[in-house]
Amino acid sequence: MYTLEEIDRIVENCSKLQHVKREPSNLYDPIGYMMDIGGKRIRPKLCLLSYNLLSEDMGNSIIFPAMALEVFHEFTLIHDDIMDRSDTRRGNPTVYKKWNEEVAILSGDVMSILAYKYLSYAPQDILPKVINLFTETAMQVCEGQQYDMDFENLPFITMDDYLSMIGLKTAVLLACSTKMGALIGGAPIRVCDALYKFGYMLGIAFQITDDYLDTFGNEKVFGKKIGGDIMNNKKTWLLVETFRRCGSEQKLQLEKLMQLGEEERDLKIEAVRMFYEELGVKEAAEAEILAWHQKALDALSQADFAPWQTRNLEKFAESIIHREK
Amino acid sequence: MYTLEEIDRIVENCSKLQHVKREPSNLYDPIGYMMDIGGKRIRPKLCLLSYNLLSEDMGNSIIFPAMALEVFHEFTLIHDDIMDRSDTRRGNPTVYKKWNEEVAILSGDVMSILAYKYLSYAPQDILPKVINLFTETAMQVCEGQQYDMDFENLPFITMDDYLSMIGLKTAVLLACSTKMGALIGGAPIRVCDALYKFGYMLGIAFQITDDYLDTFGNEKVFGKKIGGDIMNNKKTWLLVETFRRCGSEQKLQLEKLMQLGEEERDLKIEAVRMFYEELGVKEAAEAEILAWHQKALDALSQADFAPWQTRNLEKFAESIIHREK
């Protein structure tokens, strides 16, 4: 089995995208920029770890499709940053800010196509399945982003709405990552489906963790300002659960708090955090993350691998959930 | 052989995209809207006509990949309209104007992915080649759009620059359309390549015709206001050829004219048209279109089909070049 460090190295090496064209520069420079900004590279790593359950043969026919997931993910971030009017990502100017909107649209477009170029390195006999899985997933990610934008205009949403939305926006791509590794590794359907479920549950846990850290994370470790979601009145797990628990009196108070703006940033963040804590939502989030993590492990056990085989995958899953940034 | 009317009917029927999801509506409605606005559906028709040189069996394994070309093309138009800030297309509000920019970005994104969904209906044994051809083409189209945007900031470009740019932005997709039909029809490499060249030359002729009609077309027939390219100082074949022919005195006059704005629209259009006519550029454009058309026919003859076989394809090619709108 490959160690996590070896998997990291493979992915980092490939992330340099040295074989991608360079002209016209206004089109391809932003791609290099996005890839260089970095990130946890969760999706390709999950794909390779999943594949490694079945095979030791780490060639382009798995590495490139794994990178397709990362390239696709970065494409969604470039376009999301335009749609959200975000100026920074991972402490750096977003592509739309550093260049302009036209460049961000077009570079994103070419990245979504480049993902298919990488995907096409999958073994020919499995390529149709890989393309179909990826394409279904990619459409679902767009649907998730649309629901996320639609929900911004609603005063509140149910927990079912939230889980469906993050399922589409985030979880399916992690699920696709794990399933793709299994498909390319030649796993039987049952195992591929178990790995899909594992990735999906992990994705839900991951997103709720993201929501949690944005409010309760350690700013120095987290790498970005705490409270962004609160300031944006973003419908996170925390907010949705809070509305679920609120009495009508508390709902009014919360809605009043949500009206506060940038000039009362510290007050708003502190007050909403206290709301969450007083209603037991902080602990509930921690429990929820653990529960989804456990569901992920249960799904993985359905794939019938021995513990020594799944150890690295489980360790990696642990690292992306129980993290501080 | 299918008649042109039968090909039209197949394409129109499929353009309704009845099997595409409907939710969330903000994501999928714009797709239906774009497809309903219509268009000449050149790319799928070329694909089917090309395929029909080799096979009479018009099933989903050719019709859906043909539609992929149209869906991809419409995606590029949605995003181009954002980048160009165009309010109308084919006499209707653009998606970005009718909805908003976020919707236009995301609906375009899902269309580019939907294209791959349609593509995946190609016969499995030929699917890798089809995916690779389409992916290379799609990346080239993005490159062409980038060069087009880059050229806007240059005072002038050479004819080679222009031909390279329209080659990427327009011609490769027509070339991909004809080659794809041949690939799926099971043609040998030599025939696929000949059909690619045919489509490419046709694409160049088509774009120069587009440039020509925007200045010299009959407004009532053309369906949109004449002179848009002149008002935008767009680097059309006409303008590039004019700069090539101009002496330094004339260059200065032309540059002065290009400074004129909307308030002097009629004057500007009339004056630039006269410039083109006086320098013989109008006739030169007509000759250039004929020349590229002939190159297309020469390329097609390399495919070694009998005249009765290529008659419909040639007739269709004729109709998209010697047209009034």
XYZ file of C-alpha atoms in Angstrom:
650
model
C 0.000 0.000 0.000
C 1.185 3.515 -0.693
C 1.723 5.706 2.360
C -0.184 8.963 2.707
C 3.068 10.845 2.114
C 3.636 8.980 -1.145
C 0.083 9.738 -2.263
C 0.664 13.410 -1.356
C 3.792 13.499 -3.460
C 2.153 11.944 -6.491
C -0.671 14.456 -6.338
C 1.568 17.477 -5.745
C 3.748 16.479 -8.637
C 0.852 16.143 -10.985
C -0.729 19.389 -9.798
C 2.029 21.283 -11.564
C 0.191 20.393 -14.815
C 3.453 20.601 -16.723
C 1.997 19.143 -19.870
C -0.739 21.738 -20.280
C -0.394 24.320 -23.003
C 0.728 27.848 -22.218
C -0.788 29.969 -25.032
C -2.744 32.136 -25.029
C -1.357 33.159 -21.656
C -4.489 35.008 -20.530
C -6.309 31.707 -20.813
C -3.810 29.314 -19.269
C -1.978 31.444 -16.675
C -5.014 31.580 -14.350
C -5.152 27.782 -14.403
C -1.564 27.509 -13.214
C -2.264 30.219 -10.657
C -5.273 28.376 -9.227
C -3.408 25.086 -9.070
C -0.422 26.783 -7.412
C -2.556 28.447 -4.735
C -2.891 24.884 -3.593
C -5.457 23.297 -1.409
C -5.801 20.012 0.401
C -6.222 18.105 -2.895
C -8.773 15.930 -1.127
C -10.482 14.627 -4.216
C -7.499 13.219 -6.107
C -6.104 11.775 -2.881
C -9.365 9.992 -2.082
C -9.394 8.648 -5.631
C -5.853 7.285 -5.425
C -6.353 5.832 -1.939
C -9.505 4.123 -3.105
C -7.732 2.765 -6.198
C -4.862 1.558 -4.025
C -7.247 -0.777 -2.211
C -7.298 -2.740 -5.444
C -4.041 -2.090 -7.221
C -0.442 -0.990 -6.678
C -0.008 0.111 -10.274
C 0.039 3.924 -10.096
C 0.282 4.991 -13.712
C -1.289 7.762 -15.792
C -4.426 5.712 -16.257
C -5.328 6.456 -12.617
C -3.271 9.526 -11.777
C -4.644 11.662 -14.594
C -8.311 10.827 -13.909
C -7.614 11.595 -10.246
C -6.276 14.994 -11.276
C -9.390 15.537 -13.406
C -11.327 15.693 -10.132
C -9.027 18.407 -8.807
C -9.101 20.394 -12.044
C -12.902 20.202 -12.076
C -13.076 21.249 -8.438
C -10.816 24.258 -9.076
C -12.990 25.222 -12.062
C -16.047 25.317 -9.794
C -14.135 27.535 -7.349
C -13.132 30.020 -10.073
C -16.743 30.389 -11.214
C -18.160 30.336 -7.662
C -15.833 33.214 -6.771
C -17.285 35.297 -9.624
C -20.846 34.445 -8.649
C -20.183 35.146 -4.960
C -18.058 38.214 -5.706
C -15.293 36.802 -3.502
C -12.050 38.742 -3.547
C -9.806 36.240 -1.842
C -9.319 32.520 -1.733
C -6.822 30.797 0.517
C -5.386 34.226 1.321
C -4.760 35.076 -2.340
C -6.717 37.241 -4.796
C -9.318 35.203 -6.674
C -8.807 34.797 -10.417
C -11.666 37.211 -11.150
C -10.037 39.817 -8.919
C -6.460 39.273 -10.079
C -7.352 39.285 -13.761
C -10.972 40.145 -14.537
C -14.344 38.556 -14.939
C -13.981 37.609 -18.610
C -10.716 35.819 -17.921
C -12.261 34.031 -14.940
C -15.235 32.843 -16.989
C -13.135 31.590 -19.875
C -10.309 30.036 -17.867
C -12.910 28.251 -15.795
C -14.536 27.018 -18.984
C -11.317 25.598 -20.336
C -10.605 23.939 -16.979
C -13.909 22.086 -17.057
C -12.955 20.788 -20.501
C -9.387 20.009 -19.423
C -10.877 17.775 -16.727
C -12.293 15.586 -19.489
C -8.920 15.493 -21.195
C -7.410 14.049 -18.005
C -10.334 11.706 -17.565
C -9.736 10.238 -21.000
C -6.545 8.558 -19.724
C -8.679 6.033 -17.859
C -8.438 2.485 -19.244
C -10.507 2.304 -22.430
C -12.720 -0.532 -21.252
C -13.853 1.424 -18.209
C -13.843 4.869 -19.834
C -17.580 4.987 -20.641
C -18.464 4.275 -16.998
C -15.923 6.822 -15.782
C -17.219 9.513 -18.139
C -20.811 8.851 -17.132
C -20.051 8.901 -13.416
C -18.086 12.122 -13.757
C -20.660 13.801 -15.973
C -23.588 12.957 -13.682
C -21.576 14.224 -10.733
C -20.547 17.421 -12.485
C -24.164 18.232 -13.317
C -25.161 17.563 -9.715
C -22.461 19.932 -8.474
C -23.933 22.676 -10.675
C -27.388 21.882 -9.318
C -26.054 22.143 -5.780
C -24.531 25.521 -6.498
C -27.848 26.674 -7.987
C -29.794 25.548 -4.913
C -27.208 27.281 -2.717
C -27.778 30.533 -4.625
C -31.570 30.071 -4.592
C -31.523 29.498 -0.820
C -29.799 32.822 -0.252
C -33.076 34.486 -1.094
C -35.133 32.440 1.341
C -35.548 33.510 4.979
C -34.932 29.963 6.174
C -34.555 26.400 4.880
C -35.195 22.992 6.434
C -32.450 20.593 7.454
C -33.539 18.319 4.596
C -33.033 21.190 2.135
C -29.598 21.857 3.588
C -28.510 18.218 3.451
C -29.778 17.867 -0.127
C -27.968 21.003 -1.150
C -24.611 20.083 0.356
C -25.116 16.568 -0.923
C -25.146 17.950 -4.445
C -22.711 20.807 -3.991
C -20.012 18.939 -2.081
C -20.661 15.322 -1.199
C -21.230 13.870 -4.668
C -17.797 14.960 -5.834
C -16.077 13.200 -2.953
C -18.300 10.190 -3.651
C -17.315 10.344 -7.310
C -13.646 10.492 -6.263
C -13.775 7.320 -4.215
C -15.973 5.467 -6.686
C -13.780 6.457 -9.622
C -10.701 5.001 -7.956
C -12.602 1.758 -7.405
C -13.905 1.652 -10.987
C -10.484 2.181 -12.487
C -9.057 -0.327 -10.014
C -11.441 -2.905 -11.455
C -13.609 -3.375 -8.374
C -16.949 -5.162 -8.665
C -20.111 -3.012 -8.638
C -20.876 -3.759 -5.006
C -17.488 -2.429 -3.914
C -17.733 0.628 -6.184
C -21.128 1.479 -4.687
C -19.881 1.006 -1.136
C -16.985 3.355 -1.843
C -19.401 5.858 -3.371
C -21.480 5.853 -0.182
C -18.329 6.185 1.904
C -17.253 9.234 -0.080
C -20.729 10.741 0.087
C -21.098 10.419 3.886
C -17.564 11.696 4.285
C -18.486 14.653 2.087
C -21.432 15.550 4.290
C -19.237 15.304 7.410
C -16.609 17.414 5.657
C -19.032 20.198 4.749
C -20.564 20.362 8.220
C -17.009 20.541 9.595
C -16.349 23.409 7.203
C -19.411 25.212 8.536
C -18.361 24.483 12.111
C -14.797 25.738 11.721
C -15.899 28.950 10.066
C -17.616 29.879 13.336
C -15.772 27.902 15.996
C -12.364 27.346 14.458
C -9.097 28.763 15.717
C -8.448 31.784 13.490
C -4.665 31.476 13.609
C -4.812 27.845 12.548
C -7.809 28.195 10.257
C -5.959 30.585 7.971
C -8.890 32.879 7.394
C -11.118 35.165 9.421
C -13.653 33.464 11.633
C -17.261 34.391 11.188
C -17.485 34.933 7.430
C -20.537 32.695 7.175
C -22.226 34.530 10.036
C -21.572 37.883 8.382
C -23.001 36.568 5.104
C -26.014 35.005 6.845
C -24.988 31.848 5.076
C -27.321 28.917 5.572
C -24.825 26.656 7.303
C -25.658 23.559 9.308
C -25.317 25.690 12.436
C -27.840 28.283 11.321
C -30.321 25.781 9.950
C -30.172 23.709 13.142
C -30.561 26.857 15.221
C -33.704 27.905 13.395
C -34.999 24.389 13.901
C -34.512 24.663 17.643
C -35.635 28.269 18.091
C -38.893 29.326 19.656
C -40.665 32.205 17.908
C -39.219 34.753 20.376
C -35.691 33.531 19.722
C -36.327 33.480 15.970
C -37.115 37.189 16.075
C -33.961 37.876 18.047
C -31.876 35.862 15.616
C -33.403 37.582 12.600
C -32.588 40.934 14.177
C -28.991 39.866 14.662
C -28.824 38.767 11.028
C -29.679 42.304 9.949
C -26.442 43.652 11.443
C -23.767 44.709 9.028
C -20.002 44.998 8.684
C -19.827 47.981 11.017
C -21.035 45.731 13.856
C -19.022 42.699 12.820
C -17.561 41.734 16.199
C -20.897 42.135 17.946
C -22.752 40.081 15.363
C -20.279 37.208 15.337
C -20.070 37.054 19.110
C -23.837 37.250 19.546
C -24.639 34.590 16.960
C -21.959 32.288 18.346
C -23.518 32.639 21.803
C -26.914 31.842 20.289
C -25.479 28.671 18.847
C -23.837 27.716 22.126
C -26.864 28.473 24.250
C -29.127 26.349 22.102
C -26.658 23.466 22.231
C -26.009 23.749 18.513
C -22.222 23.708 18.873
C -22.268 20.313 20.586
C -24.966 19.101 18.223
C -22.702 19.945 15.271
C -19.845 18.028 16.829
C -22.123 15.038 17.335
C -23.485 15.330 13.802
C -20.002 15.314 12.317
C -19.141 12.204 14.324
C -22.369 10.535 13.208
C -21.740 11.131 9.507
C -18.142 10.063 9.933
C -19.395 6.824 11.472
C -21.862 6.341 8.594
C -18.944 6.743 6.222
C -16.950 4.074 8.047
C -19.989 1.755 8.081
C -20.349 2.180 4.330
C -16.661 1.448 3.855
C -16.965 -1.755 5.861
C -19.565 -2.958 3.324
C -16.762 -3.051 0.777
C -15.268 -5.980 2.687
C -11.639 -4.992 2.777
C -9.357 -6.046 5.613
C -8.487 -3.361 8.214
C -4.862 -3.194 7.102
C -6.058 -2.352 3.595
C -8.397 0.480 4.553
C -6.137 1.949 7.230
C -4.683 4.760 5.082
C -8.056 5.694 3.621
C -9.572 5.857 7.105
C -6.629 7.852 8.391
C -7.024 10.320 5.548
C -10.784 10.598 6.126
C -10.064 11.292 9.785
C -7.616 14.035 8.846
C -10.070 15.942 6.696
C -12.824 15.898 9.284
C -11.028 16.249 12.578
C -8.977 19.151 11.369
C -8.502 22.705 12.424
C -8.454 24.329 9.006
C -29.551 9.173 -48.301
C -31.599 11.353 -46.013
C -32.918 14.558 -47.547
C -31.984 17.914 -46.036
C -35.554 18.274 -44.805
C -35.371 14.931 -43.018
C -32.089 15.936 -41.392
C -33.686 19.257 -40.359
C -36.579 17.417 -38.742
C -34.347 15.038 -36.804
C -32.318 17.938 -35.446
C -35.320 20.107 -34.593
C -36.959 17.234 -32.786
C -33.896 16.533 -30.719
C -33.335 20.217 -29.964
C -36.353 20.129 -27.678
C -34.113 18.236 -25.218
C -37.152 16.566 -23.713
C -35.136 14.161 -21.649
C -33.166 16.810 -19.773
C -33.992 17.436 -16.131
C -36.038 20.435 -15.107
C -34.971 21.139 -11.520
C -33.668 23.424 -10.257
C -35.540 25.617 -12.747
C -33.109 28.545 -12.524
C -30.453 26.195 -13.821
C -32.319 24.348 -16.558
C -34.842 26.933 -17.829
C -32.140 29.030 -19.515
C -30.991 25.935 -21.405
C -34.453 25.357 -22.828
C -34.698 29.063 -23.595
C -31.422 29.080 -25.531
C -32.346 25.965 -27.472
C -35.787 27.407 -28.260
C -34.364 30.690 -29.543
C -33.187 28.470 -32.319
C -30.450 28.943 -34.802
C -29.373 27.279 -38.016
C -28.220 24.145 -36.134
C -25.316 23.963 -38.554
C -23.088 21.790 -36.428
C -25.438 18.864 -35.767
C -26.641 18.955 -39.374
C -23.084 18.776 -40.707
C -22.431 15.877 -38.351
C -25.479 13.920 -39.483
C -24.873 14.645 -43.172
C -21.293 13.488 -42.803
C -22.403 10.341 -40.974
C -24.985 9.694 -43.683
C -22.211 9.335 -46.248
C -21.399 6.090 -44.458
C -24.579 4.848 -42.844
C -28.364 5.058 -43.028
C -28.823 4.017 -39.413
C -29.888 7.209 -37.638
C -30.141 6.179 -34.017
C -29.230 7.811 -30.702
C -25.621 6.743 -31.102
C -25.219 9.432 -33.776
C -28.089 11.820 -33.085
C -27.130 12.516 -29.480
C -23.440 13.159 -30.227
C -24.592 15.473 -33.026
C -26.718 17.353 -30.493
C -23.704 17.552 -28.168
C -22.138 19.860 -30.749
C -25.165 22.150 -30.683
C -25.386 22.142 -26.890
C -21.684 22.992 -26.679
C -22.071 25.749 -29.248
C -24.988 27.267 -27.345
C -22.947 27.126 -24.131
C -20.206 29.179 -25.795
C -22.815 31.723 -26.901
C -24.247 32.099 -23.381
C -20.791 32.788 -21.955
C -19.685 34.921 -24.910
C -22.744 37.125 -24.388
C -21.705 37.754 -20.776
C -18.118 38.514 -21.776
C -19.209 40.780 -24.641
C -22.030 42.341 -22.601
C -24.475 41.574 -25.406
C -28.106 42.272 -24.624
C -29.726 40.485 -27.523
C -29.203 37.353 -29.545
C -31.323 36.427 -32.567
C -33.661 39.258 -31.614
C -34.216 37.933 -28.077
C -32.743 38.974 -24.724
C -29.569 37.056 -23.942
C -29.655 34.680 -20.965
C -27.506 37.053 -18.921
C -29.929 39.877 -19.627
C -33.134 37.885 -19.182
C -31.996 36.255 -15.950
C -28.696 37.545 -14.557
C -25.011 36.944 -14.767
C -24.827 34.201 -12.135
C -27.536 32.215 -13.878
C -25.798 32.683 -17.217
C -22.468 31.465 -15.853
C -23.921 28.399 -14.166
C -26.380 27.399 -16.892
C -23.568 27.691 -19.385
C -21.425 25.496 -17.151
C -24.026 22.778 -16.962
C -24.527 22.936 -20.729
C -20.850 22.265 -21.356
C -21.160 19.187 -19.144
C -24.467 18.162 -20.738
C -22.628 18.099 -24.066
C -20.473 15.284 -22.720
C -23.569 13.443 -21.548
C -24.860 13.474 -25.126
C -21.467 12.569 -26.477
C -21.388 9.459 -24.323
C -24.089 7.869 -26.519
C -21.509 7.319 -29.252
C -20.670 3.658 -29.875
C -18.382 2.444 -27.078
C -15.603 1.313 -29.375
C -15.276 4.775 -30.900
C -16.085 6.771 -27.764
C -12.448 7.450 -26.731
C -11.688 8.963 -30.152
C -14.920 10.972 -30.083
C -14.214 12.321 -26.593
C -10.653 13.257 -27.531
C -11.690 14.983 -30.754
C -14.419 16.925 -28.966
C -12.215 17.850 -26.016
C -9.353 19.115 -28.194
C -11.857 21.102 -30.218
C -13.565 22.559 -27.170
C -10.249 23.760 -25.784
C -9.369 25.320 -29.130
C -12.695 27.170 -29.194
C -11.859 28.681 -25.790
C -8.425 29.650 -27.093
C -10.043 31.318 -30.104
C -12.358 33.310 -27.870
C -9.370 34.370 -25.758
C -7.436 35.541 -28.822
C -10.533 37.391 -30.019
C -10.721 39.230 -26.689
C -6.967 39.876 -26.662
C -7.145 41.320 -30.191
C -9.737 43.877 -29.113
C -6.960 45.689 -27.286
C -4.615 45.814 -30.276
C -4.786 48.640 -32.818
C -4.518 46.200 -35.691
C -3.844 42.519 -36.439
C -2.431 40.695 -39.453
C -4.487 38.508 -41.749
C -2.615 35.480 -40.377
C -3.678 36.444 -36.840
C -7.260 36.810 -38.005
C -7.324 33.481 -39.819
C -5.750 31.697 -36.847
C -8.258 33.253 -34.496
C -11.352 32.361 -36.515
C -9.811 28.979 -37.168
C -9.891 28.321 -33.446
C -13.030 30.220 -32.562
C -15.272 28.942 -35.348
C -13.738 26.615 -37.909
C -12.538 23.817 -35.633
C -16.044 23.186 -34.331
C -17.450 22.756 -37.831
C -14.448 20.532 -38.584
C -15.159 18.530 -35.450
C -18.797 18.203 -36.549
C -17.973 16.683 -39.914
C -15.186 14.489 -38.569
C -17.338 13.226 -35.725
C -20.027 12.071 -38.119
C -17.367 10.202 -40.087
C -15.817 8.644 -36.972
C -19.147 7.392 -35.693
C -20.016 6.209 -39.180
C -16.936 4.022 -39.072
C -14.955 5.781 -41.793
C -11.238 5.063 -42.206
C -8.782 7.681 -40.905
C -8.124 9.133 -44.345
C -11.815 9.869 -44.853
C -12.229 11.281 -41.327
C -9.316 13.631 -41.933
C -10.644 14.736 -45.316
C -13.996 15.522 -43.720
C -12.242 17.423 -40.956
C -10.477 19.602 -43.544
C -13.752 20.094 -45.400
C -15.452 21.282 -42.226
C -12.543 23.553 -41.342
C -12.388 25.302 -44.737
C -16.157 25.610 -44.681
C -15.897 27.147 -41.222
C -13.477 29.812 -42.448
C -15.754 30.609 -45.399
C -18.704 30.728 -43.022
C -17.063 33.207 -40.655
C -15.896 35.511 -43.427
C -19.460 35.409 -44.770
C -20.698 36.344 -41.310
C -18.331 39.332 -41.297
C -19.415 40.282 -44.823
C -23.140 40.157 -44.107
C -22.822 42.231 -40.969
C -21.675 45.113 -43.169
C -23.126 44.368 -46.603
C -26.122 42.204 -45.812
C -29.747 43.124 -46.410
C -31.025 44.299 -43.037
C -34.583 43.068 -43.553
C -33.387 39.611 -44.498
C -30.424 39.540 -42.131
C -32.646 39.843 -39.106
C -30.422 42.211 -37.212
C -29.048 45.721 -37.611
C -26.331 46.121 -40.171
C -23.074 47.618 -39.049
C -22.721 46.210 -35.553
C -19.172 45.073 -36.238
C -18.252 48.496 -37.629
C -19.655 50.208 -34.547
C -17.680 47.846 -32.294
C -14.486 48.273 -34.365
C -14.497 44.511 -34.532
C -11.512 42.992 -36.278
C -13.422 41.362 -39.099
C -11.960 40.051 -42.335
C -13.080 43.307 -43.957
C -11.282 45.545 -41.483
C -8.124 43.456 -41.400
C -7.923 43.352 -45.198
C -8.573 47.087 -45.373
C -5.695 47.852 -43.021
C -3.542 45.573 -45.142
C -4.369 47.589 -48.262
C -4.290 51.069 -46.741
C -1.559 53.589 -47.305
C -0.501 55.555 -44.193
C -2.765 58.482 -45.107
C -5.782 56.193 -45.421
C -4.860 54.410 -42.187
C -5.104 57.709 -40.337
C -8.474 58.448 -41.916
C -9.754 54.998 -41.016
C -8.500 55.267 -37.434
C -10.306 58.610 -37.145
C -13.513 57.022 -38.350
C -13.116 54.221 -35.822
C -13.158 56.791 -33.027
C -16.728 57.809 -33.874
C -19.396 56.712 -31.447
C -23.077 55.762 -31.300
C -24.229 59.335 -31.806
C -22.684 59.273 -35.289
C -23.721 55.717 -36.099
C -25.096 56.257 -39.598
C -22.149 58.364 -40.632
C -19.628 55.873 -39.316
C -21.225 52.850 -40.939
C -21.665 54.589 -44.286
C -18.143 55.985 -44.281
C -16.456 52.705 -43.358
C -18.519 50.811 -45.926
C -17.390 53.272 -48.583
C -13.794 52.777 -47.438
C -14.207 49.049 -47.920
C -15.775 49.502 -51.340
C -13.242 52.028 -52.570
C -10.332 49.788 -51.627
C -11.934 46.839 -53.395
C -12.343 44.993 -50.115
C -16.009 44.125 -50.732
C -15.185 42.243 -53.926
C -12.091 40.763 -52.319
C -14.263 39.342 -49.528
C -16.621 37.795 -52.045
C -13.657 36.223 -53.831
C -12.144 35.021 -50.549
C -15.380 33.317 -49.553
C -15.539 31.574 -52.917
C -11.901 30.518 -52.579
C -12.372 28.936 -49.142
C -15.575 27.298 -50.330
C -13.624 25.775 -53.178
C -10.906 24.592 -50.803
C -13.645 22.920 -48.769
C -14.973 21.129 -51.839
C -11.441 20.073 -52.817
C -10.925 18.608 -49.368
C -14.223 16.771 -49.601
C -13.227 15.258 -52.927
C -10.220 13.669 -51.163
C -12.702 11.552 -49.239
C -13.483 9.736 -52.489
C -17.244 9.606 -52.342
C -19.379 9.586 -55.472
C -21.118 12.861 -56.430
C -24.580 11.465 -55.656
C -23.381 10.692 -52.117
C -21.969 14.119 -51.315
C -24.734 16.085 -53.043
C -26.705 16.891 -49.869
C -23.619 17.810 -47.894
C -22.463 20.126 -50.679
C -25.932 21.629 -50.990
C -25.994 22.303 -47.258
C -22.516 23.830 -47.346
C -23.654 26.089 -50.175
C -26.675 27.183 -48.167
C -24.674 28.290 -45.145
C -22.213 30.330 -47.191
C -24.264 31.811 -49.975
C -26.937 33.009 -47.609
C -28.444 36.319 -46.727
C -28.676 35.862 -42.949
